[in-house]
Amino acid sequence: MDAAFFERPAATVAAELIGHVLLVEGVGGAIVETEAYDRTDPASHSFSGPTKRNASMFGPPGRAYVYRSYGLHWCLNLVCEPGSAVLLRALAPTQGLDTMRARRGLADPRRLCAGPGRLAQALGIDSLYDGLPLDRMPFAWGAPEGPVSVAATTRIGITKGADTPWRFLLAGSAFVSRPLPKSR
DNA sequence: GGTAGGATTCTCT
DNA sequence: GAGAATCCTACCA
């Protein structure tokens, strides 16, 4: 996984990330759910231009953008083209299950990383990871083990641009935060 | 200096 | 299924 992978539209990167394995300090699993955001998207933090908070989104591609949601949760994004990013919403845990269980205080692997906040907590993501390059430690990547079936739907939990079909998930996976886009 | 908003999750009924 | 919890950042005065 080199930086060039991310130097493309967020929606393209988001779709191709499905099935890839992401490890943070040896803990992680296969990505099963992502969302794309870019500069022209009213739901994106970058829509109103660069600010101190979203500075990472306008930095070099292939970096992490970490932000706080509702004052409680951390969300991990992967920066693509300037002003665009891919939000990791869920992954299927494969490495470091014990570590994730301990961090989440939860045994059910299906709920371990199903959702942006849960995923970040399970991987130990916090503000210290904001702006870190994704092509070196503590991040590690693996290619999909086989063919993946990617489904595109509308995004979740946002108030603007909610009809843009930029949520990508691994079809049939039991680890996504929501199998189908219902009202939320 | 003060206020509003935010891409969520958990718990209880 | 509905409601509460919680805190940092941006923006306006």
XYZ file of C-alpha atoms (C1' of nucleotides) in Angstrom:
210
model
C 0.000 0.000 0.000
C 1.870 3.097 -1.168
C 0.827 6.720 -1.136
C -0.135 6.651 -4.825
C -3.078 4.444 -3.944
C -4.668 7.388 -2.159
C -3.955 9.996 -4.836
C -7.305 9.359 -6.445
C -10.925 10.370 -5.849
C -12.131 9.371 -2.410
C -15.026 7.356 -3.801
C -12.633 5.250 -5.884
C -10.313 4.643 -2.971
C -13.220 3.884 -0.648
C -14.535 1.206 -2.997
C -11.140 -0.397 -3.535
C -10.322 -0.457 0.169
C -13.097 -2.940 0.822
C -11.496 -6.285 1.574
C -8.031 -4.892 2.287
C -6.548 -5.688 5.669
C -5.603 -2.807 7.953
C -3.505 -3.300 11.059
C -2.624 -0.661 13.629
C 0.226 -1.818 15.813
C -0.593 -5.374 14.815
C -4.286 -5.037 15.655
C -6.994 -4.902 13.027
C -8.695 -6.856 10.259
C -10.328 -6.727 6.847
C -12.100 -3.495 5.915
C -15.766 -4.170 5.264
C -17.318 -0.708 5.313
C -16.152 2.743 4.209
C -17.575 6.128 3.301
C -16.179 8.757 0.933
C -16.152 12.506 1.511
C -14.761 15.251 -0.667
C -14.518 18.994 -0.924
C -17.725 19.411 -2.922
C -19.721 17.365 -0.425
C -21.831 19.412 2.017
C -21.524 16.602 4.562
C -17.750 16.735 4.501
C -15.681 18.550 7.081
C -13.663 19.973 4.189
C -16.676 21.514 2.454
C -16.091 24.943 3.990
C -12.403 24.928 3.176
C -9.325 24.197 5.269
C -9.510 24.818 8.998
C -7.261 23.942 11.861
C -9.325 20.888 12.747
C -9.479 19.365 9.277
C -5.975 20.430 8.229
C -5.017 16.794 7.729
C -7.634 16.453 5.009
C -5.810 19.054 2.942
C -2.385 17.640 3.573
C -0.552 15.009 1.523
C -2.563 11.950 0.428
C -2.081 8.729 2.324
C -2.239 10.217 5.799
C -4.654 9.667 8.650
C -7.302 12.201 9.618
C -8.659 11.595 13.088
C -11.456 13.619 14.585
C -13.840 13.474 17.510
C -17.516 12.835 17.029
C -20.123 13.992 19.511
C -17.327 14.595 21.968
C -17.216 10.896 22.717
C -15.892 8.934 19.810
C -12.866 8.960 17.549
C -13.256 8.438 13.817
C -10.416 7.325 11.554
C -10.242 8.711 8.030
C -7.755 8.111 5.246
C -6.814 11.234 3.326
C -7.028 10.987 -0.472
C -6.884 13.932 -2.850
C -6.595 17.263 -1.034
C -9.844 17.959 0.782
C -11.151 14.441 0.388
C -11.003 11.436 2.665
C -12.369 7.972 3.286
C -14.025 7.240 6.613
C -13.479 3.730 7.935
C -16.780 2.594 9.384
C -16.255 -1.098 10.050
C -13.849 -3.982 9.701
C -13.835 -7.711 10.346
C -11.393 -8.329 13.215
C -8.662 -10.846 12.405
C -5.586 -9.743 14.358
C -5.254 -8.821 18.005
C -8.703 -9.970 19.029
C -7.711 -10.054 22.674
C -6.408 -6.502 22.539
C -9.589 -5.260 20.906
C -11.788 -7.118 23.341
C -9.884 -5.592 26.228
C -10.134 -2.081 24.779
C -13.820 -2.431 23.974
C -14.768 -4.424 27.053
C -16.759 -6.612 24.724
C -16.505 -10.238 23.618
C -18.794 -10.270 20.577
C -16.459 -9.945 17.542
C -19.350 -8.850 15.380
C -19.695 -5.651 17.401
C -15.994 -5.123 17.987
C -15.399 -2.864 14.988
C -18.893 -2.296 13.541
C -19.062 1.497 13.479
C -16.562 4.363 13.236
C -16.336 4.996 16.965
C -16.103 1.322 17.830
C -13.468 0.729 15.161
C -11.319 3.583 16.434
C -11.636 2.415 20.013
C -10.765 -1.177 19.117
C -7.658 -0.066 17.224
C -6.610 2.371 19.907
C -6.980 5.360 17.598
C -6.896 8.815 19.142
C -5.745 12.326 18.300
C -2.116 11.222 18.347
C -2.758 9.369 15.084
C -4.005 12.473 13.273
C -1.753 13.258 10.317
C 0.353 10.107 10.527
C 1.472 8.544 7.202
C -0.426 5.368 6.401
C 2.405 3.616 4.572
C 4.564 3.046 7.633
C 4.293 2.015 11.260
C 2.106 1.796 13.206
C -0.019 1.075 10.131
C 0.261 -2.120 8.103
C -1.743 -3.244 5.083
C -2.672 -6.470 3.382
C -4.331 -7.136 0.034
C -7.730 -8.826 -0.170
C -7.417 -12.583 0.152
C -9.847 -13.227 -2.668
C -12.414 -11.558 -4.888
C -14.589 -9.122 -2.990
C -18.142 -8.085 -3.758
C -18.586 -4.386 -3.073
C -21.999 -2.795 -2.609
C -22.597 0.969 -2.752
C -25.335 2.641 -0.732
C -26.138 6.005 0.792
C -24.211 7.178 3.822
C -25.256 7.022 7.440
C -25.604 9.426 10.303
C -25.185 12.654 8.375
C -27.584 15.543 7.913
C -26.410 16.907 4.571
C -25.747 15.176 1.287
C -27.340 12.053 2.726
C -28.489 10.899 -0.698
C -24.998 10.543 -2.163
C -24.269 6.804 -2.618
C -20.752 6.953 -1.279
C -20.993 4.287 1.390
C -19.263 1.099 0.338
C -19.499 -2.244 2.067
C -18.543 -5.847 1.611
C -21.678 -7.563 0.381
C -22.948 -10.138 2.815
C -20.494 -9.307 5.587
C -21.751 -9.767 9.142
C -19.352 -7.112 10.433
C -20.832 -3.979 8.861
C -22.487 -1.456 11.154
C -25.726 -1.755 9.213
C -26.435 -4.409 6.564
C -28.802 -2.158 4.635
C -29.440 1.577 4.626
C -32.436 2.049 6.856
C -33.567 5.310 8.340
C -31.095 6.576 10.881
C -15.833 35.383 25.545
C -19.988 32.701 24.473
C -22.776 29.604 21.701
C -24.054 26.031 18.346
C -23.017 21.959 16.013
C -21.156 17.313 14.996
C -19.559 11.581 9.835
C -22.041 8.132 17.318
C -22.820 4.715 20.768
C -24.918 2.820 24.722
C -28.697 1.820 27.768
C -33.232 1.450 29.079
C -38.185 0.566 27.992
C -37.280 2.376 19.260
C -36.145 6.473 21.674
C -33.297 9.363 24.447
C -29.115 10.664 26.932
C -24.155 11.339 27.332
C -20.116 14.470 26.248
C -16.252 17.786 24.502
C -13.667 20.032 21.050
C -13.781 23.214 17.220
C -15.501 26.908 14.501
C -17.795 31.130 14.136
C -19.865 35.450 15.735
C -19.994 39.437 18.787
